[in-house]
Coordinates of C-alpha atoms and ligand atoms in Angstrom, one line a residue:
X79 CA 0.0 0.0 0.0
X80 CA 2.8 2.0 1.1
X81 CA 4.5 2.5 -2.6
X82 CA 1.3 2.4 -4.4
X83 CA 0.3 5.8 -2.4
X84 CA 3.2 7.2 -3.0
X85 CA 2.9 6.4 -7.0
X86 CA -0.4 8.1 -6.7
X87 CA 0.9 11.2 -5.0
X88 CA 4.0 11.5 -7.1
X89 CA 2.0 10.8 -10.5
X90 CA -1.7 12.9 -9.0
X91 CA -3.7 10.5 -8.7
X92 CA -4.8 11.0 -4.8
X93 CA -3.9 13.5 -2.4
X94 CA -4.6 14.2 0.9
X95 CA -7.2 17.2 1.1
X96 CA -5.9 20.6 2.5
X97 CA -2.1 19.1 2.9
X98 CA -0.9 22.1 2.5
X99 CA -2.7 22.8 6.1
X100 CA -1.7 19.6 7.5
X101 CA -4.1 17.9 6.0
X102 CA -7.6 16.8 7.1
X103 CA -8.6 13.2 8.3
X104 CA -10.9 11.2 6.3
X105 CA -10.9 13.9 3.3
X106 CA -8.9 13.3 -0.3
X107 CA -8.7 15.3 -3.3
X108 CA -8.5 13.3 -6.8
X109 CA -5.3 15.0 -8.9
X110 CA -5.5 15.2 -12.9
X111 CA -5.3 11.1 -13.5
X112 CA -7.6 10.1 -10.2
X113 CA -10.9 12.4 -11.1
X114 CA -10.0 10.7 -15.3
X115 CA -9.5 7.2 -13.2
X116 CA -13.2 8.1 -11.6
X117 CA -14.7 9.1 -14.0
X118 CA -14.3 6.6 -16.6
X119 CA -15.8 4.4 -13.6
X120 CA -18.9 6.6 -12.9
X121 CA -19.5 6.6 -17.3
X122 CA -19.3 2.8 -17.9
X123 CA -21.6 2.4 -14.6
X124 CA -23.6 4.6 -15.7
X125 CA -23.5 3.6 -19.5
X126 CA -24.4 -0.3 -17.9
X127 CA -26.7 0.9 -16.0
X128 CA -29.0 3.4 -17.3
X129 CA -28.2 4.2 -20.6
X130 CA -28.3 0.6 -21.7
X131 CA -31.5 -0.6 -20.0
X132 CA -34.9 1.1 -21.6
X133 CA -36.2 0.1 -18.1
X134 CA -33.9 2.4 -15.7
X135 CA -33.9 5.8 -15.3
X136 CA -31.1 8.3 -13.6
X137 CA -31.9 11.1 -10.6
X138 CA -29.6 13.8 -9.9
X139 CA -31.1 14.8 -6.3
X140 CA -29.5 17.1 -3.9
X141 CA -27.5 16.4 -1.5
X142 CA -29.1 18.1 1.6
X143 CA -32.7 16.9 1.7
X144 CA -35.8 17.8 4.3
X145 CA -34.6 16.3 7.5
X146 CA -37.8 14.3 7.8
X147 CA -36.6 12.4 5.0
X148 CA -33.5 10.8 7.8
X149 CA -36.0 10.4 10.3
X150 CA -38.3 8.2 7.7
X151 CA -35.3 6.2 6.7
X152 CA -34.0 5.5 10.4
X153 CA -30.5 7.2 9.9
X154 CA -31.3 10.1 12.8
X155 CA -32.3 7.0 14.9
X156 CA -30.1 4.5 14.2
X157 CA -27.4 5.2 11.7
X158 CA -25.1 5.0 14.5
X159 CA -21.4 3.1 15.5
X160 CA -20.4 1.9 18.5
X161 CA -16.9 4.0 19.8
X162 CA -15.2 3.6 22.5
X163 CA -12.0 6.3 23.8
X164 CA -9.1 5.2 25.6
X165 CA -9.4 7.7 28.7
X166 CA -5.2 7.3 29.0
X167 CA -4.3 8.4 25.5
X168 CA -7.4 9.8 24.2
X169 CA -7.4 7.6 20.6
X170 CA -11.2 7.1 19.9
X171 CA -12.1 3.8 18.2
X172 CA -14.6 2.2 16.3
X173 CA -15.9 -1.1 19.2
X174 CA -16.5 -3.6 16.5
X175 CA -13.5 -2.8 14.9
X176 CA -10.9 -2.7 17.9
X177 CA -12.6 -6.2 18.7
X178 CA -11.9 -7.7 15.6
X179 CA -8.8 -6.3 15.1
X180 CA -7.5 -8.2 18.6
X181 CA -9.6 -11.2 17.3
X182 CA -12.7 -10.5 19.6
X183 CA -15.9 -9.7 19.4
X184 CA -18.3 -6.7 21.3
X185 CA -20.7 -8.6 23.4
X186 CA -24.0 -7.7 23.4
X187 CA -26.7 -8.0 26.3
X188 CA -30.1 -6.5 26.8
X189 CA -29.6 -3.9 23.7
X190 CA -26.0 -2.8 25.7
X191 CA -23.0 -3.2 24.0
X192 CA -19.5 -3.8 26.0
X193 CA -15.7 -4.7 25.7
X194 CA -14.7 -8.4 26.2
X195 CA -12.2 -8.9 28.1
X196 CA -8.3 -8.9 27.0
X197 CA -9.4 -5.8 24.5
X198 CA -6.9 -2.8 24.6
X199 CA -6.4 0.3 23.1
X200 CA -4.3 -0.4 20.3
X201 CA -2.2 2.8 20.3
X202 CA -0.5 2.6 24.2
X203 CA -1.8 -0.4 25.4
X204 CA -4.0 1.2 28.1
X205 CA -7.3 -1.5 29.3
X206 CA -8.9 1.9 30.5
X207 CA -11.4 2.2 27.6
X208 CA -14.9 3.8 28.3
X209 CA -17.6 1.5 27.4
X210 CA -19.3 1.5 23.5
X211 CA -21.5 4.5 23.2
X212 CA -23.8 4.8 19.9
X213 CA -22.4 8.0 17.7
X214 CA -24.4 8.7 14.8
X215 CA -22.7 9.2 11.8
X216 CA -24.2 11.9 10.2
X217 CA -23.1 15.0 9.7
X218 CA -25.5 18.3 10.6
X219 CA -25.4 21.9 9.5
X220 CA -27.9 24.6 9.5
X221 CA -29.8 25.8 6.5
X222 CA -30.4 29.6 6.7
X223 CA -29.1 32.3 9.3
X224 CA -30.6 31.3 12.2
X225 CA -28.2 28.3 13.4
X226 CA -31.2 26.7 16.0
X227 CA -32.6 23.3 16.3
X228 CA -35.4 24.3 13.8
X229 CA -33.0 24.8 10.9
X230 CA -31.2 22.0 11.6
X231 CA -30.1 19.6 8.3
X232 CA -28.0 16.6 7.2
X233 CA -25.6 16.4 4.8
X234 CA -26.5 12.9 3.0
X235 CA -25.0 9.3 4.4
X236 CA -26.2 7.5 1.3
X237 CA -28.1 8.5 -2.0
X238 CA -30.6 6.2 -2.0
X239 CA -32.9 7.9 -0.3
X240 CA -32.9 10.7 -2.7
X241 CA -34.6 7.8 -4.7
X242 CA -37.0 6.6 -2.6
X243 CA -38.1 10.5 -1.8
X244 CA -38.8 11.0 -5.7
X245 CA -40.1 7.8 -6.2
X246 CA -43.5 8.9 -7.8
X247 CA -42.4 11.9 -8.9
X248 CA -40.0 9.8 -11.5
X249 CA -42.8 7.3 -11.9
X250 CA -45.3 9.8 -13.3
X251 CA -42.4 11.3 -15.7
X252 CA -40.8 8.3 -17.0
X253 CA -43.9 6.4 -17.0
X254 CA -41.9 3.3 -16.3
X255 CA -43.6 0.1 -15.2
X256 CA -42.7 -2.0 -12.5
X257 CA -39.9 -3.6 -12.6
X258 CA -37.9 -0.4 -13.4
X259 CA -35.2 1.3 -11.5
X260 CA -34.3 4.9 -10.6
X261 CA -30.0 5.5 -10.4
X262 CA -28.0 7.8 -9.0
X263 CA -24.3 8.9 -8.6
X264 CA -23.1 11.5 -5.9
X265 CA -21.5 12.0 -2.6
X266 CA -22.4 10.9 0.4
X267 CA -21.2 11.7 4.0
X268 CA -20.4 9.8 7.0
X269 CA -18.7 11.0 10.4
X270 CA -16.7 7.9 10.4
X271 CA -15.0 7.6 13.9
X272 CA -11.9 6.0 12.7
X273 CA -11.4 6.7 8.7
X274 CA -8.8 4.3 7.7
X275 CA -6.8 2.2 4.9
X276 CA -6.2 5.5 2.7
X277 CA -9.3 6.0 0.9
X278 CA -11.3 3.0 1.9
X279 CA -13.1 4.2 4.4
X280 CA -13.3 8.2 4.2
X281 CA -15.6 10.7 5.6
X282 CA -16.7 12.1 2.3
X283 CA -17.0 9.5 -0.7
X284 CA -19.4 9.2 -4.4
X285 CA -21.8 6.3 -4.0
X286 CA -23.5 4.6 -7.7
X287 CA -27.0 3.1 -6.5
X288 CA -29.6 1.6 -8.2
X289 CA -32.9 0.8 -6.6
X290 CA -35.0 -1.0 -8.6
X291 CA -38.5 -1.7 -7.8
X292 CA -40.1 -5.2 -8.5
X293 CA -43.4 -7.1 -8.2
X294 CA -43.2 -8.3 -4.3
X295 CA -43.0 -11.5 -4.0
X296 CA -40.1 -11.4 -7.3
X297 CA -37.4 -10.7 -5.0
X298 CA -35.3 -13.7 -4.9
X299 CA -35.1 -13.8 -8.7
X300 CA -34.3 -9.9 -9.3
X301 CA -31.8 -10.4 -6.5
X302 CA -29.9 -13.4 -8.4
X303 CA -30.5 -11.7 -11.8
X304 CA -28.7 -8.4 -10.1
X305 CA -25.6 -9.7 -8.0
X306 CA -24.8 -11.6 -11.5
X307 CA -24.9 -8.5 -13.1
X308 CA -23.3 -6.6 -11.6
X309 CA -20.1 -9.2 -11.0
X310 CA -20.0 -9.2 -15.3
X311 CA -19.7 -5.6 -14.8
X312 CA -16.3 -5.9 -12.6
X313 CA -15.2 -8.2 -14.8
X314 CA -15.6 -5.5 -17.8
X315 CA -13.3 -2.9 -15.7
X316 CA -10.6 -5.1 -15.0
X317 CA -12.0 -7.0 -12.1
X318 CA -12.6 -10.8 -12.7
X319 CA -14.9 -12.9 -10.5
X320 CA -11.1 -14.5 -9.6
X321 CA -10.0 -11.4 -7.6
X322 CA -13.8 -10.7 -6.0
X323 CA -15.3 -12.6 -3.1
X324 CA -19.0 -12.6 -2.7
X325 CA -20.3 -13.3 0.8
X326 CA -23.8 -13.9 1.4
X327 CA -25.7 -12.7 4.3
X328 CA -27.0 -15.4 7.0
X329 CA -30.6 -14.9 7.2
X330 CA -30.0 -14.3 11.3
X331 CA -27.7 -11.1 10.0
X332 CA -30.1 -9.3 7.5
X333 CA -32.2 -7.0 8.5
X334 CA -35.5 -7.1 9.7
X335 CA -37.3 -6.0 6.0
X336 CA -34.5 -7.4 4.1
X337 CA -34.9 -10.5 2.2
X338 CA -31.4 -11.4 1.1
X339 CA -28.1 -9.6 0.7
X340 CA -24.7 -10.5 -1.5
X341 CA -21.7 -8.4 -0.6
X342 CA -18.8 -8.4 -3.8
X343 CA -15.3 -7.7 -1.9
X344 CA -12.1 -7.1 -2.9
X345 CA -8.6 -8.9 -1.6
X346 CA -6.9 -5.1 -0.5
X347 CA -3.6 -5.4 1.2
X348 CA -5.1 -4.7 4.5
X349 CA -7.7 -7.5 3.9
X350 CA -10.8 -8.9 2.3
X351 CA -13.4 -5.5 2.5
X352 CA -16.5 -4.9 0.8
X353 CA -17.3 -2.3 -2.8
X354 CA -20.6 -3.2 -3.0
X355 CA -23.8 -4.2 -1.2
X356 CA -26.7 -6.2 -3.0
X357 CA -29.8 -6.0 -1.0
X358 CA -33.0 -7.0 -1.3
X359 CA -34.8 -4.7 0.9
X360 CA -38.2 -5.5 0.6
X361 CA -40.9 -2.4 0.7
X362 CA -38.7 -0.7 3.8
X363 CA -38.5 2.4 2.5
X364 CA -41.0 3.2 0.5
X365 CA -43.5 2.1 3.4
X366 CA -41.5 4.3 5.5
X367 CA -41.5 7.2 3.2
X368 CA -45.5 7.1 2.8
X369 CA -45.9 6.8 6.5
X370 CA -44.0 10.1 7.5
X371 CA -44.8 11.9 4.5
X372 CA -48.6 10.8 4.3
X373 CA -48.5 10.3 0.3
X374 CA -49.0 7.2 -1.1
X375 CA -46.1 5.2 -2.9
X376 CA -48.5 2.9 -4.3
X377 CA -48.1 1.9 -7.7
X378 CA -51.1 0.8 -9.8
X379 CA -50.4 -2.3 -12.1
X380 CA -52.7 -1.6 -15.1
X381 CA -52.4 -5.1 -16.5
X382 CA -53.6 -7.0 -13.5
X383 CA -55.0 -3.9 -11.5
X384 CA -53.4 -4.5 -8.3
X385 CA -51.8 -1.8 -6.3
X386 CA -48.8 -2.5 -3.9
X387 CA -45.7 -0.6 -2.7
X388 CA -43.4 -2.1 -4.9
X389 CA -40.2 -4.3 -3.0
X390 CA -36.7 -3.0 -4.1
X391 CA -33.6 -4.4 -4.7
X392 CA -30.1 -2.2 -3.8
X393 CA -27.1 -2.8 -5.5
X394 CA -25.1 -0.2 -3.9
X395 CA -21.6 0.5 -4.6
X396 CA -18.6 2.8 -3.5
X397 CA -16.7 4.9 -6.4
X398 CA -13.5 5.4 -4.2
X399 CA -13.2 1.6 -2.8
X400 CA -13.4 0.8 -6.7
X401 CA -11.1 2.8 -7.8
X402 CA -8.9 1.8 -4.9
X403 CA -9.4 -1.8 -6.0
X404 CA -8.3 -1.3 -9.9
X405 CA -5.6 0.5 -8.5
X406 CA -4.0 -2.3 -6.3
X407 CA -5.2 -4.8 -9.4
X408 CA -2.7 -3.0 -11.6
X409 CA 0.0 -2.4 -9.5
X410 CA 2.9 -4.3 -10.4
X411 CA 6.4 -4.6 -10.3
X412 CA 8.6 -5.7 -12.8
X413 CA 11.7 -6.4 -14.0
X414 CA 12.6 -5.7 -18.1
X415 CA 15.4 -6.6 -20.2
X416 CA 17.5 -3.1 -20.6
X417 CA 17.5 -0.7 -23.9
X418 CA 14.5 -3.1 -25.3
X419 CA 16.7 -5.8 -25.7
X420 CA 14.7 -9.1 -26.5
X421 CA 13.3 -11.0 -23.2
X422 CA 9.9 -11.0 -21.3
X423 CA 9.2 -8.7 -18.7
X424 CA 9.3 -11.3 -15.2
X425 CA 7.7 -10.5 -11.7
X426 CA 10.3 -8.5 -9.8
X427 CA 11.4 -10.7 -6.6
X428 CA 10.3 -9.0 -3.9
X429 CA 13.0 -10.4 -1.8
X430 CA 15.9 -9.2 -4.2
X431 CA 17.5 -5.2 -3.8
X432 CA 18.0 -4.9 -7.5
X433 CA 17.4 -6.8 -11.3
X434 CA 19.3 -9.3 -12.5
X435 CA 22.4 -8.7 -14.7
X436 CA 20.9 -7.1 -17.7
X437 CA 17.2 -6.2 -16.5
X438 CA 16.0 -3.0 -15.2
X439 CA 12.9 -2.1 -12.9
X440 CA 9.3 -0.9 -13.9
X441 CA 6.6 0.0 -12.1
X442 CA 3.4 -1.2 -14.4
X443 CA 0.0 -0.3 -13.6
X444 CA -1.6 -2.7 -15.6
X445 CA -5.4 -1.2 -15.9
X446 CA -7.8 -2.8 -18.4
X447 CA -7.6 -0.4 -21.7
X448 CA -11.3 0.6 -20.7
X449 CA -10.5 2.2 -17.3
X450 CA -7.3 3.4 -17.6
X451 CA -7.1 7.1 -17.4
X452 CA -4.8 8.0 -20.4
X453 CA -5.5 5.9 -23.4
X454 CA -2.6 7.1 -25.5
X455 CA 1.2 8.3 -25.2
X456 CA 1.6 9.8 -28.3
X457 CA 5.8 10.8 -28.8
X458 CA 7.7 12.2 -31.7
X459 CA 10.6 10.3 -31.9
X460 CA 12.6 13.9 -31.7
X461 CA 11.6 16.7 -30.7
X462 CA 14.0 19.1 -33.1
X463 CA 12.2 17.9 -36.4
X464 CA 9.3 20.4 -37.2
X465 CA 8.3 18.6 -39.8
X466 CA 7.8 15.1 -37.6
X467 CA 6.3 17.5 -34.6
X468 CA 3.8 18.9 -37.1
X469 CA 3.1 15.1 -38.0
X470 CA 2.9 13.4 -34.1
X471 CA 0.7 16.8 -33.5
X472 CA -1.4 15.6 -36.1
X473 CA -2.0 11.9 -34.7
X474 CA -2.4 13.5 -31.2
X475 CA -5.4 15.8 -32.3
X476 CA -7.1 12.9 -33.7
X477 CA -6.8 10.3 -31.0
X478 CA -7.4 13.0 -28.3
X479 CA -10.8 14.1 -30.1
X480 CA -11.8 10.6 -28.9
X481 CA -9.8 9.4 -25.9
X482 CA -7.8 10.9 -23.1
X483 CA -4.7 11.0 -24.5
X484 CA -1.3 12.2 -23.4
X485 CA 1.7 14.6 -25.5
X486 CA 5.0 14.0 -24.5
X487 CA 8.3 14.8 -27.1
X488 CA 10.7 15.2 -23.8
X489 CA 13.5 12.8 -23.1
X490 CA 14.7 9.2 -24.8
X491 CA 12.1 7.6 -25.8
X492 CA 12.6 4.8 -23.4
X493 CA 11.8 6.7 -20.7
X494 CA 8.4 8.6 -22.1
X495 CA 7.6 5.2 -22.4
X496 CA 8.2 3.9 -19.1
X497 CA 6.5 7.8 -17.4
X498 CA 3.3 6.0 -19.3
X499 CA 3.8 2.8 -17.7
X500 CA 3.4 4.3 -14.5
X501 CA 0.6 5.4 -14.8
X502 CA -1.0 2.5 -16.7
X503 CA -1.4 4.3 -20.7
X504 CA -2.2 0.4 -22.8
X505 CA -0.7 2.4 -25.6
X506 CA 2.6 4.2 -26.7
X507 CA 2.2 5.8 -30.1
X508 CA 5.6 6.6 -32.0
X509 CA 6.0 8.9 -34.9
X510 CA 9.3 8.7 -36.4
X511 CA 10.8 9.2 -39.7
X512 CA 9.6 6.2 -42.1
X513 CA 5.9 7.9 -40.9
X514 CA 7.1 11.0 -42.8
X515 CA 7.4 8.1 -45.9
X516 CA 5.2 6.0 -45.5
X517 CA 2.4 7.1 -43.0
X518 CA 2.8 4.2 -40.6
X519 CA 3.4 4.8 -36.5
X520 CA 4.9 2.3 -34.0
X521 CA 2.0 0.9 -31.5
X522 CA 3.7 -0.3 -28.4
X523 CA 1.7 -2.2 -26.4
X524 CA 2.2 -1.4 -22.4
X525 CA 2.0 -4.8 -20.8
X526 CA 3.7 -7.5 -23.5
X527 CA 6.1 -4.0 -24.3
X528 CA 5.9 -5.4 -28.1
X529 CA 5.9 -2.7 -30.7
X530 CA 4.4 -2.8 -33.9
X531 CA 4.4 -1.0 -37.6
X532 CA 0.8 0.4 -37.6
X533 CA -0.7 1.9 -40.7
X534 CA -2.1 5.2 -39.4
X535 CA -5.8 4.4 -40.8
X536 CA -5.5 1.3 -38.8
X537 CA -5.0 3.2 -35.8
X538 CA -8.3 3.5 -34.1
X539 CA -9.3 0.4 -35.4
X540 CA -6.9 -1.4 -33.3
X541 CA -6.7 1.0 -30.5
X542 CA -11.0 0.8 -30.4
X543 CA -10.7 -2.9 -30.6
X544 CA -9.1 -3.0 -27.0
X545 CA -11.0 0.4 -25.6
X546 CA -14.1 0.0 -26.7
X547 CA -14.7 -3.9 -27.1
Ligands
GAP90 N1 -27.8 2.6 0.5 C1 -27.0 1.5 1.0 C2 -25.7 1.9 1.6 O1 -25.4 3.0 1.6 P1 -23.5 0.9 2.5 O2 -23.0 -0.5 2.6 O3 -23.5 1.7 3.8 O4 -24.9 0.8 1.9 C3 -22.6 1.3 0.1 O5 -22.7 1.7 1.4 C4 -21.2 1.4 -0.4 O6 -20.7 2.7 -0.3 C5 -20.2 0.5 0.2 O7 -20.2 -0.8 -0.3 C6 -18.9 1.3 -0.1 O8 -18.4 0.9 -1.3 C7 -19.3 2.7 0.0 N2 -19.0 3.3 1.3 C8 -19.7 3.3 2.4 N3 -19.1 3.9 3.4 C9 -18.0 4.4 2.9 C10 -16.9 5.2 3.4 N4 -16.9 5.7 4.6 N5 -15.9 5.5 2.6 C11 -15.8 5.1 1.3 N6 -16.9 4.3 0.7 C12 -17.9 4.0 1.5

């Protein structure tokens, strides 16, 4: 973890927010690859999603909402986790998470929650914690100039309930019929009491949710039909159903409206953590939402003529624990034969202070051609040739009218290409003299490092092949 957070300081992908105060806990800023890393994973979710499907339709909803709309979903009542503070070095902790950390678990009796023996506070040692308290995770403000209790707001732990709030409202605009599904991308805040494993777990984070409303008594199907769905779609971004685990609920651990629930989890360094929740959640909120609003979120079948609340399944996922995950995916280490001399690249030995005779190190980030944030390197061979600058300048405004693409005519062209390795570009485009002759350019291909003579209308072609399959 340690060198892939440096790479993604050094190359701006992901900083720390505010550094140049000192930073703030739980807060990052995305540089100029991160937000192009993020945002090719917010457009092909959202291309999969919504534009792709005739029966989903996307919400943009704001992020604070009428505070009733917390109190309907149970978040002022409940969204809460158990902390505990060590009263001799002050460190506050999450009690679930101290426990499991010192292989325990919190005990729980009569609705209290409490230490089990042996547990201790991690940073001194000290066994003089304060017993688990509930601290809800939201975070408040006030809207308008009076700062009192009657102004009082949240800023939004998840944005599903944006959804459910504008259920009908979308329902009478789309004029969808059930099943159909309302998505939406956005941040969402949480006062996390112990933000943790770089951006994993962060106090301000973009969620991609999808509730989709079914026929009740459909649920186990949609459910099925949804967690598969949405495991092809990792496997489209460079996540294979190999490097995923799914773990499914027990029904003793879902809650009390939910009907099933599949997390998909990711192997990080730190462990085996969660990017994405599938839950069936029955009529919950909606029912919820019609009770403390007092307007029906009925919906009228006008083939059969029933009228239910329609059930829902959640597949809820985290933009920043993805993107963490396809950035430990391609991070890799490698050891190349020197000056492009013929060999394979091997697996650097992590054990071993430097390459073999003959081989020199690369750091690879091997993202899938879809996801990666620059698509294209594109390099005149020299830089003091005006006529083969005007030519490379050429290429470049063509493949960067399509794709995120990157200029670079400094250095020896082995190192441009390794700059791009870095950062994970699948392609290296080379315009040297014989493409003054004969129009063709060198394609070098970032993982296999083979290069090869590319007629220039062939370009796309080949590049689209691997982008855009
Ligand atoms: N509406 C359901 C919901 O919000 P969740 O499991 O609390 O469920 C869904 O959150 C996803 O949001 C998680 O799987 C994770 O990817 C992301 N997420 C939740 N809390 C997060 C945090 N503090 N930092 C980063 N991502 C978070």
């Amino acid at each position: 973890m340690e060198s892939l957070a440096s790479l993604c300081k050094r190359r701006g992908f992901i900083f720390q927010s505010s550094e140049i105060y000192g930073g703030i806990n739980g807060f990052w800023d995305y540089g100029p690859l991160g937000c192009e890393l993020k945002a090719n994973i917010r457009d092909l979710w959202w291309r999969n999603i919504v534009r792709e499907r005739d029966n989903v339709a996307g919400l943009d909803a704001s992020i604070i909402m009428h505070p009733r709309v917390w109190e309907a979903s149970g978040h002022v009542g409940g969204f809460a986790d158990p902390m505990v503070d060590c009263r001799d070095c002050r460190r506050r902790y999450k009690a679930d998470a101290l426990c499991e950390e010192q292989n325990a678990q919190l005990q729980e009796s009569e609705g209290r929650l409490s230490l089990p023996d042996g547990v201790v506070c991690t940073g001194c040692g000290s066994k003089n914690l304060t017993e688990p308290r509930a601290f809800n995770l939201m975070f408040s403000t006030h809207v308008g100039p009076v700062a009192d209790a009657s102004a009082m707001a949240y800023l939004r732990p998840e944005t599903a309930q944006g959804i459910f709030a504008d259920f009908s409202q979308i329902l009478t605009v789309s004029r969808m019929k059930v099943p159909f599904g309302i998505a939406q991308i956005g941040k969402a805040f949480r006062n996390e009491i112990n933000p943790r494993n770089y951006i994993f777990r962060s106090r301000e984070f973009e969620q991609m949710e999808l509730e989709f409303f079914i026929k009740p008594g459909e649920d186990t199907e949609w459910h099925e039909y949804w967690v598969s769905e949405r495991l092809k779609w990792y496997d489209m971004i460079g996540l294979p159903a190999a490097s995923l685990e799914t773990f499914t609920y027990p029904p003793d651990e879902l809650a009390h409206y939910a009907v099933a629930c599949v997390d998909i989890k990711y192997a990080f360094p730190f462990g085996v953590q969660e990017l994405e929740g599938i839950a069936a959640r029955g009529n919950y909120d909606l029912s919820r939402h019609a009770e403390y609003s007092g307007k029906s979120q009925d919906y009228f079948d006008p083939e059969t003529n029933e009228r239910f609340v329609p059930h829902v399944i959640e597949p809820s996922a985290g933009v920043d624990r993805i993107a963490l995950a396809l950035l430990c995916n391609a991070y890799c280490e490698e050891w190349i034969p020197k000056n492009n001399t013929d060999g394979e690249p091997r697996p650097a030995d992590p054990g071993a202070k430097r390459p073999p005779e003959g081989y020199e190190a690369r750091t690879v980030m091997r993202f899938s051609p879809r996801i990666a944030p620059v698509k294209a390197g594109v390099f005149p061979l020299v830089k003091n040739k005006p006529e083969l600058v005007a030519k490379a300048r050429i290429v470049y405004e063509q493949l960067r009218r399509r794709w995120n693409c990157f200029w670079d005519q400094t250095g020896a062209i082995g190192r441009r290409y390794r700059r791009q390795d870095e950062i994970g570009t699948p392609f290296g485009v080379t315009i040297d003299f014989q493409t003054l002759d004969d129009d063709t350019v060198t394609l070098r291909d970032r993982d296999t490092m083979q290069q090869t003579r590319v007629a220039l209308d062939e370009l796309m072609p080949r590049m689209e092949q691997q982008i855009e399959p």
